[in-house]
Coordinates of C-alpha atoms in Angstrom, one line a residue:
X1 CA -99.1 69.4 5.0
X2 CA -102.4 69.3 3.1
X3 CA -105.8 69.0 4.7
X4 CA -106.2 65.6 3.1
X5 CA -102.8 64.2 4.2
X6 CA -103.3 65.6 7.7
X7 CA -106.8 64.1 7.9
X8 CA -105.5 60.8 6.8
X9 CA -102.7 60.9 9.4
X10 CA -105.2 61.8 12.1
X11 CA -107.5 59.0 11.0
X12 CA -104.7 56.5 11.1
X13 CA -103.7 57.8 14.4
X14 CA -107.2 57.3 15.8
X15 CA -107.0 53.7 14.7
X16 CA -103.6 53.2 16.3
X17 CA -104.6 54.8 19.6
X18 CA -107.9 52.8 19.6
X19 CA -105.8 49.6 19.2
X20 CA -103.8 50.4 22.2
X21 CA -100.4 51.2 20.6
X22 CA -100.0 54.3 22.8
X23 CA -102.0 53.2 25.8
X24 CA -102.1 50.1 27.8
X25 CA -105.3 48.3 28.9
X26 CA -105.5 50.5 32.0
X27 CA -105.4 53.8 30.2
X28 CA -108.5 55.9 29.6
X29 CA -109.9 56.8 26.2
X30 CA -111.7 60.1 25.6
X31 CA -114.0 60.8 22.7
X32 CA -113.9 64.3 21.2
X33 CA -116.5 65.9 18.8
X34 CA -115.0 68.6 16.6
X35 CA -115.5 70.6 13.4
X36 CA -113.8 69.7 10.1
X37 CA -111.9 73.1 10.0
X38 CA -108.2 73.2 9.2
X39 CA -106.9 74.0 12.6
X40 CA -108.9 71.1 14.2
X41 CA -107.6 68.7 11.6
X42 CA -104.1 69.9 12.3
X43 CA -104.7 69.3 16.1
X44 CA -105.6 65.7 15.4
X45 CA -102.2 65.2 13.7
X46 CA -100.5 66.1 17.0
X47 CA -102.6 63.8 19.2
X48 CA -99.8 61.2 19.5
X49 CA -97.8 63.8 21.4
X50 CA -100.7 64.1 24.0
X51 CA -101.1 60.3 24.2
X52 CA -97.3 59.8 24.6
X53 CA -97.3 62.3 27.5
X54 CA -100.3 61.1 29.3
X55 CA -101.2 57.6 28.2
X56 CA -104.7 58.8 27.4
X57 CA -106.0 57.6 24.0
X58 CA -108.2 59.9 21.9
X59 CA -111.0 59.0 19.5
X60 CA -112.2 61.7 17.2
X61 CA -115.6 62.4 15.7
X62 CA -115.0 65.0 13.0
X63 CA -118.1 66.6 11.4
X64 CA -119.1 69.4 9.1
X65 CA -120.1 72.5 11.0
X66 CA -123.9 72.3 10.7
X67 CA -123.8 68.5 11.5
X68 CA -121.5 69.1 14.5
X69 CA -123.9 71.7 16.0
X70 CA -126.8 69.4 15.6
X71 CA -125.0 66.3 17.0
X72 CA -123.6 68.0 20.1
X73 CA -126.8 69.9 20.9
X74 CA -128.8 66.7 20.7
X75 CA -126.3 64.8 22.8
X76 CA -126.1 67.3 25.6
X77 CA -129.8 68.1 25.8
X78 CA -130.7 64.4 25.9
X79 CA -127.7 63.5 28.2
X80 CA -126.6 61.0 25.6
X81 CA -123.1 60.8 26.9
X82 CA -121.5 60.2 23.5
X83 CA -118.6 62.7 24.0
X84 CA -116.1 63.6 26.7
X85 CA -115.2 66.9 25.0
X86 CA -117.3 69.0 22.6
X87 CA -116.2 71.7 20.3
X88 CA -118.6 74.5 20.8
X89 CA -118.6 78.3 20.6
X90 CA -119.7 81.6 22.2
X91 CA -123.3 81.0 21.5
X92 CA -123.7 77.7 23.2
X93 CA -121.3 78.0 26.1
X94 CA -122.9 80.6 28.3
X95 CA -126.4 79.1 27.8
X96 CA -125.3 75.5 28.4
X97 CA -123.1 76.6 31.4
X98 CA -126.1 78.4 33.0
X99 CA -128.2 75.2 32.5
X100 CA -125.6 73.1 34.4
X101 CA -124.8 71.1 31.2
X102 CA -121.0 71.8 31.2
X103 CA -118.2 71.2 33.7
X104 CA -116.8 74.5 35.0
X105 CA -113.2 75.1 34.1
X106 CA -112.5 76.9 37.3
X107 CA -109.7 74.7 38.5
X108 CA -107.2 74.7 35.6
X109 CA -103.6 74.6 36.6
X110 CA -101.5 77.6 37.4
X111 CA -99.1 76.6 34.5
X112 CA -102.0 76.9 32.1
X113 CA -102.4 80.6 33.0
X114 CA -106.1 81.2 32.4
X115 CA -105.5 84.9 32.8
X116 CA -103.6 84.9 29.5
X117 CA -106.8 84.2 27.5
X118 CA -107.9 87.3 25.6
X119 CA -110.6 89.0 27.6
X120 CA -113.0 89.0 24.6
X121 CA -112.7 85.3 24.4
X122 CA -112.9 84.5 28.1
X123 CA -115.9 86.7 28.5
X124 CA -117.8 85.1 25.7
X125 CA -117.1 81.6 27.0
X126 CA -118.1 82.3 30.6
X127 CA -121.3 82.6 32.6
X128 CA -121.4 84.8 35.7
X129 CA -117.6 84.9 35.7
X130 CA -117.0 81.2 35.4
X131 CA -115.2 79.8 32.4
X132 CA -117.0 76.9 30.8
X133 CA -115.0 76.3 27.6
X134 CA -111.4 77.0 26.7
X135 CA -110.8 78.7 23.3
X136 CA -108.8 76.6 20.9
X137 CA -108.8 79.6 18.6
X138 CA -110.5 82.9 18.4
X139 CA -111.6 84.8 15.4
X140 CA -113.3 87.8 14.0
X141 CA -113.9 88.2 10.3
X142 CA -112.0 90.3 7.7
X143 CA -111.4 90.8 4.0
X144 CA -108.8 88.5 2.3
X145 CA -108.1 89.7 -1.2
X146 CA -105.9 89.2 -4.2
X147 CA -103.4 92.0 -4.3
X148 CA -102.5 91.2 -7.9
X149 CA -106.1 91.4 -9.1
X150 CA -106.8 94.5 -7.2
X151 CA -103.8 96.2 -8.8
X152 CA -104.8 95.0 -12.2
X153 CA -108.2 96.5 -11.7
X154 CA -106.5 99.9 -10.9
X155 CA -107.8 100.0 -7.4
X156 CA -106.3 100.1 -3.9
X157 CA -107.9 98.4 -0.9
X158 CA -108.4 100.7 2.0
X159 CA -107.6 99.4 5.5
X160 CA -111.3 100.0 6.4
X161 CA -113.4 99.8 3.2
X162 CA -117.1 100.4 2.6
X163 CA -119.5 97.9 1.1
X164 CA -119.8 100.2 -1.9
X165 CA -116.0 99.9 -2.6
X166 CA -116.2 96.1 -2.1
X167 CA -119.0 95.8 -4.7
X168 CA -117.1 98.1 -7.1
X169 CA -113.9 96.1 -6.7
X170 CA -115.7 92.8 -7.0
X171 CA -117.1 93.8 -10.4
X172 CA -113.8 95.1 -11.6
X173 CA -112.0 91.8 -10.6
X174 CA -114.6 89.4 -12.0
X175 CA -113.3 87.6 -15.1
X176 CA -115.8 84.9 -16.1
X177 CA -113.7 83.7 -19.1
X178 CA -110.9 82.8 -16.7
X179 CA -113.2 81.5 -13.9
X180 CA -112.3 84.3 -11.5
X181 CA -115.1 85.6 -9.3
X182 CA -114.7 89.1 -7.8
X183 CA -116.0 88.0 -4.5
X184 CA -116.8 84.8 -2.6
X185 CA -119.2 84.9 0.4
X186 CA -121.1 82.4 2.5
X187 CA -124.7 81.7 1.3
X188 CA -125.1 78.2 2.8
X189 CA -128.0 77.6 5.1
X190 CA -127.3 77.2 8.8
X191 CA -127.3 79.7 11.6
X192 CA -123.5 79.5 12.0
X193 CA -122.8 79.4 8.3
X194 CA -124.6 81.8 5.9
X195 CA -126.8 82.9 8.8
X196 CA -123.8 84.2 10.7
X197 CA -122.4 86.0 7.7
X198 CA -125.6 87.8 6.7
X199 CA -126.4 88.8 10.3
X200 CA -123.0 90.4 10.8
X201 CA -123.4 92.1 7.5
X202 CA -126.9 93.3 8.4
X203 CA -125.4 95.1 11.5
X204 CA -123.4 97.4 9.2
X205 CA -126.6 98.2 7.2
X206 CA -128.4 99.3 10.4
X207 CA -130.5 96.1 10.8
X208 CA -131.1 94.0 13.9
X209 CA -133.0 90.8 14.7
X210 CA -135.2 92.2 17.3
X211 CA -136.4 95.6 18.7
X212 CA -136.3 96.2 22.4
X213 CA -139.6 94.4 22.9
X214 CA -138.4 91.3 21.1
X215 CA -140.4 92.0 17.9
X216 CA -138.8 90.6 14.7
X217 CA -137.4 93.3 12.4
X218 CA -137.2 91.5 9.1
X219 CA -140.0 93.8 7.7
X220 CA -137.6 96.8 7.8
X221 CA -135.8 98.7 5.0
X222 CA -132.5 97.9 6.6
X223 CA -132.9 94.1 6.2
X224 CA -134.2 94.6 2.6
X225 CA -131.2 96.7 1.8
X226 CA -128.9 94.1 3.3
X227 CA -130.3 91.1 1.3
X228 CA -130.7 93.0 -1.9
X229 CA -127.2 94.4 -1.8
X230 CA -125.8 90.9 -1.0
X231 CA -127.7 89.1 -3.7
X232 CA -127.0 91.8 -6.3
X233 CA -123.3 91.7 -5.7
X234 CA -123.1 88.0 -5.6
X235 CA -125.2 87.5 -8.7
X236 CA -122.9 89.9 -10.6
X237 CA -119.5 88.9 -9.2
X238 CA -119.8 85.7 -7.1
X239 CA -119.4 82.1 -8.0
X240 CA -122.2 79.9 -9.4
X241 CA -123.9 78.0 -6.7
X242 CA -122.9 80.5 -4.0
X243 CA -126.2 79.8 -2.1
X244 CA -124.7 76.5 -1.0
X245 CA -121.2 77.6 -0.2
X246 CA -119.9 77.9 3.3
X247 CA -116.5 78.4 4.9
X248 CA -114.8 75.3 3.5
X249 CA -116.2 75.7 0.0
X250 CA -115.1 79.3 -0.3
X251 CA -111.7 78.5 1.2
X252 CA -111.2 76.0 -1.6
X253 CA -112.3 78.5 -4.2
X254 CA -109.9 81.2 -2.9
X255 CA -107.0 78.8 -2.7
X256 CA -107.6 77.7 -6.3
X257 CA -107.3 81.3 -7.4
X258 CA -111.0 81.7 -8.2
X259 CA -111.9 84.5 -5.8
X260 CA -110.8 88.2 -5.9
X261 CA -112.0 88.8 -2.4
X262 CA -113.3 86.6 0.4
X263 CA -114.8 88.0 3.6
X264 CA -114.8 85.4 6.3
X265 CA -113.1 84.2 9.5
X266 CA -109.8 85.7 10.3
X267 CA -108.5 82.1 11.1
X268 CA -108.5 81.5 7.4
X269 CA -105.6 83.8 6.9
X270 CA -103.0 81.0 7.6
X271 CA -104.6 78.8 5.0
X272 CA -104.9 81.3 2.2
X273 CA -101.2 82.1 2.7
X274 CA -100.1 78.5 3.2
X275 CA -98.8 75.7 1.1
X276 CA -102.2 74.6 -0.2
X277 CA -102.9 78.1 -1.6
X278 CA -102.0 78.8 -5.3
X279 CA -102.2 82.5 -4.6
X280 CA -100.3 82.6 -1.2
X281 CA -97.9 85.2 -2.4
X282 CA -100.6 87.7 -3.5
X283 CA -102.9 88.0 -0.5
X284 CA -103.8 91.2 1.4
X285 CA -106.0 91.9 4.4
X286 CA -108.5 94.6 5.4
X287 CA -111.2 95.2 8.0
X288 CA -114.7 93.9 7.2
X289 CA -116.7 96.6 5.4
X290 CA -119.2 99.1 6.7
X291 CA -121.7 101.6 5.3
X292 CA -120.8 104.6 7.3
X293 CA -123.3 103.9 10.1
X294 CA -120.7 103.2 12.7
X295 CA -120.8 99.4 12.7
X296 CA -118.6 97.1 10.7
X297 CA -119.7 93.7 9.5
X298 CA -117.2 91.6 11.4
X299 CA -118.2 89.0 14.0
X300 CA -116.6 87.6 17.2
X301 CA -116.3 83.8 17.7
X302 CA -114.2 81.2 19.4
X303 CA -114.2 77.5 18.6
X304 CA -113.6 76.2 22.1
X305 CA -113.4 72.9 24.0
X306 CA -115.9 72.1 26.7
X307 CA -116.7 69.1 28.9
X308 CA -120.3 67.9 29.1
X309 CA -121.5 67.3 32.6
X310 CA -121.9 63.6 33.4
X311 CA -118.8 62.4 31.5
X312 CA -117.0 59.6 33.2
X313 CA -113.6 61.0 32.0
X314 CA -113.7 64.5 33.5
X315 CA -110.1 64.5 34.7
X316 CA -108.7 63.1 31.4
X317 CA -110.8 65.6 29.4
X318 CA -109.4 68.5 31.4
X319 CA -105.9 67.2 30.8
X320 CA -106.6 67.3 27.0
X321 CA -108.1 70.7 27.1
X322 CA -105.1 72.1 29.0
X323 CA -102.8 70.5 26.5
X324 CA -104.7 71.6 23.3
X325 CA -105.3 75.2 24.3
X326 CA -102.0 75.9 26.0
X327 CA -99.0 78.0 25.0
X328 CA -97.0 74.8 24.8
X329 CA -99.3 73.6 22.0
X330 CA -98.9 76.9 20.2
X331 CA -95.1 76.5 20.4
X332 CA -95.4 72.8 19.2
X333 CA -97.2 73.9 16.1
X334 CA -94.8 76.8 15.5
X335 CA -91.8 74.6 15.8
X336 CA -93.2 72.1 13.2
X337 CA -95.1 74.4 10.8
X338 CA -94.1 78.0 11.5
X339 CA -95.7 80.8 13.5
X340 CA -98.2 81.6 10.7
X341 CA -100.0 78.3 11.4
X342 CA -100.5 78.4 15.1
X343 CA -104.1 78.7 16.4
X344 CA -104.8 82.5 16.6
X345 CA -106.9 84.8 18.6
X346 CA -107.0 83.0 22.0
X347 CA -104.1 84.2 24.1
X348 CA -102.8 87.7 24.9
X349 CA -99.2 86.4 25.0
X350 CA -99.4 85.4 21.3
X351 CA -99.8 89.0 20.3
X352 CA -96.9 90.0 22.5
X353 CA -94.6 87.5 20.8
X354 CA -92.4 89.2 18.3
X355 CA -92.2 85.9 16.3
X356 CA -95.9 86.0 15.8
X357 CA -96.7 89.7 15.4
X358 CA -94.5 89.8 12.3
X359 CA -96.9 87.4 10.6
X360 CA -98.6 89.5 7.9
X361 CA -102.2 89.0 9.1
X362 CA -101.5 89.0 12.9
X363 CA -102.2 92.6 13.6
X364 CA -105.3 92.8 11.3
X365 CA -106.7 89.7 13.1
X366 CA -106.2 91.3 16.5
X367 CA -107.6 94.7 15.3
X368 CA -110.7 92.9 14.0
X369 CA -111.2 91.0 17.2
X370 CA -110.8 94.1 19.3
X371 CA -113.3 96.1 17.2
X372 CA -116.1 93.5 17.7
X373 CA -118.4 94.3 20.6
X374 CA -121.1 91.7 21.4
X375 CA -122.7 94.1 23.8
X376 CA -123.1 96.9 21.3
X377 CA -123.4 95.2 17.8
X378 CA -126.3 97.1 16.2
X379 CA -126.9 100.7 15.1
X380 CA -130.3 100.9 16.9
X381 CA -130.6 99.4 20.4
X382 CA -131.2 95.7 20.7
X383 CA -132.1 93.5 23.7
X384 CA -129.6 90.7 23.0
X385 CA -125.9 90.1 23.4
X386 CA -124.1 88.8 20.3
X387 CA -122.9 90.0 16.9
X388 CA -123.7 87.2 14.4
X389 CA -126.2 85.6 16.8
X390 CA -128.6 86.6 19.6
X391 CA -127.5 84.8 22.8
X392 CA -130.9 83.3 23.6
X393 CA -131.7 79.5 23.6
X394 CA -134.3 79.9 20.9
X395 CA -132.0 81.6 18.4
X396 CA -130.3 78.5 16.8
X397 CA -133.6 76.9 15.8
X398 CA -135.1 80.2 14.5
X399 CA -132.0 81.3 12.7
X400 CA -131.6 77.9 11.0
X401 CA -135.0 78.2 9.5
X402 CA -134.5 81.9 8.6
X403 CA -131.2 81.1 6.9
X404 CA -132.9 78.4 4.8
X405 CA -135.3 81.0 3.5
X406 CA -132.5 83.4 2.7
X407 CA -130.5 80.7 0.9
X408 CA -133.6 79.9 -1.2
X409 CA -133.8 83.5 -2.2
X410 CA -130.1 83.6 -3.1
X411 CA -130.7 80.6 -5.4
X412 CA -133.6 82.3 -7.1
X413 CA -136.3 80.0 -5.7
X414 CA -138.2 82.9 -4.1
X415 CA -137.9 86.7 -4.0
X416 CA -136.0 88.6 -1.3
X417 CA -139.4 90.1 -0.3
X418 CA -140.9 86.6 0.2
X419 CA -137.9 85.4 2.2
X420 CA -138.1 88.4 4.5
X421 CA -141.9 87.9 5.0
X422 CA -141.3 84.3 6.0
X423 CA -138.4 85.2 8.3
X424 CA -140.7 87.7 10.0
X425 CA -143.4 85.2 10.5
X426 CA -141.0 82.4 11.6
X427 CA -139.3 84.6 14.2
X428 CA -142.4 86.2 15.7
X429 CA -144.2 82.9 16.0
X430 CA -141.3 81.3 17.7
X431 CA -140.8 84.2 20.1
X432 CA -144.5 84.2 21.0
X433 CA -144.4 80.5 21.7
X434 CA -141.3 81.0 23.9
X435 CA -143.0 83.7 25.9
X436 CA -140.9 86.7 24.9
X437 CA -143.9 88.6 23.5

């Protein structure tokens, strides 16, 4: 099923449930804010199963990633009450849980088996040992590449490549006459879009956001090396307009056969090998690259479902969360669309299931997740937890501004040196205002 047809089905379903076809006048309706990624669109297509089982109607607000972050953050900080469930991640959950903005998920049913959640995911979605969001799927990042183009270039992808090899392979696979770019990477502004990618990449180059005294570190050689390498490789081998491409734009390019390599979320593996991909039969996988300094450039993330405090539909929201993040939901998707299309990276039992572990990208996804350590993400010591983010409340605002400066440099609107100077000033000023320095 294509994203478009699934989305249309989900939209039609929302209208049907809103009209009461699945729920009588006494049934509750919950409103869920989510991101427009493929697995969430797929989930909406199965909402009729949940409504049929529970009588609870569901209304969806489906948004582009940057817009979703802004909307849910505004709603929860102003106590707007627009949503009964929010799709958030490892950055927001511990901070919002500590602030009392989320309903603790400490009373989920025994059948749900909360202990089955992968420890890396449960830890990142908890505060002081209490779970505040349930992972719909978990991810790291890895290389997805065209095996046919790699072979034609006379190269062989290592399981654990270096950035030097990636740049060499990207140049060798680039074929401008046939609209094939050797590599597609995020450049889109947004702390969770291009900002997340370049931060994870910078870790492998020895960079960090802050030193141990919370001083910004953008005036270092490591950050200059990161951005210059990225821009040089993308200018030579990337698609035009890469400065505005995010996850969905690069997914589309890869599925159209226009990318030799794509380094991004492991969750994309089911889509580049699915029915919507024109290159599904020629896709290989490898760990995210490094530079030999001991840190790879992969991140750790979960898109998770959380309940904002103050909702009037708390019990109904918990019912939906248990349904959507359960092993039963995984089996529902597997029965209808195959094991390759189930939400990955959230449950230990999935990786113990022989039906799933035979999926070509399953083991590489797990290896990538297990190799990502939010408590030890940088070469030199850093004062923050997080890989592609620093888990402090101020980070989202700072990193959004910094990512805008970086994207402007990618687009040629300013130099890398100018972007880094501005990033240094933006970050230090914000940290001083917040009382860190």
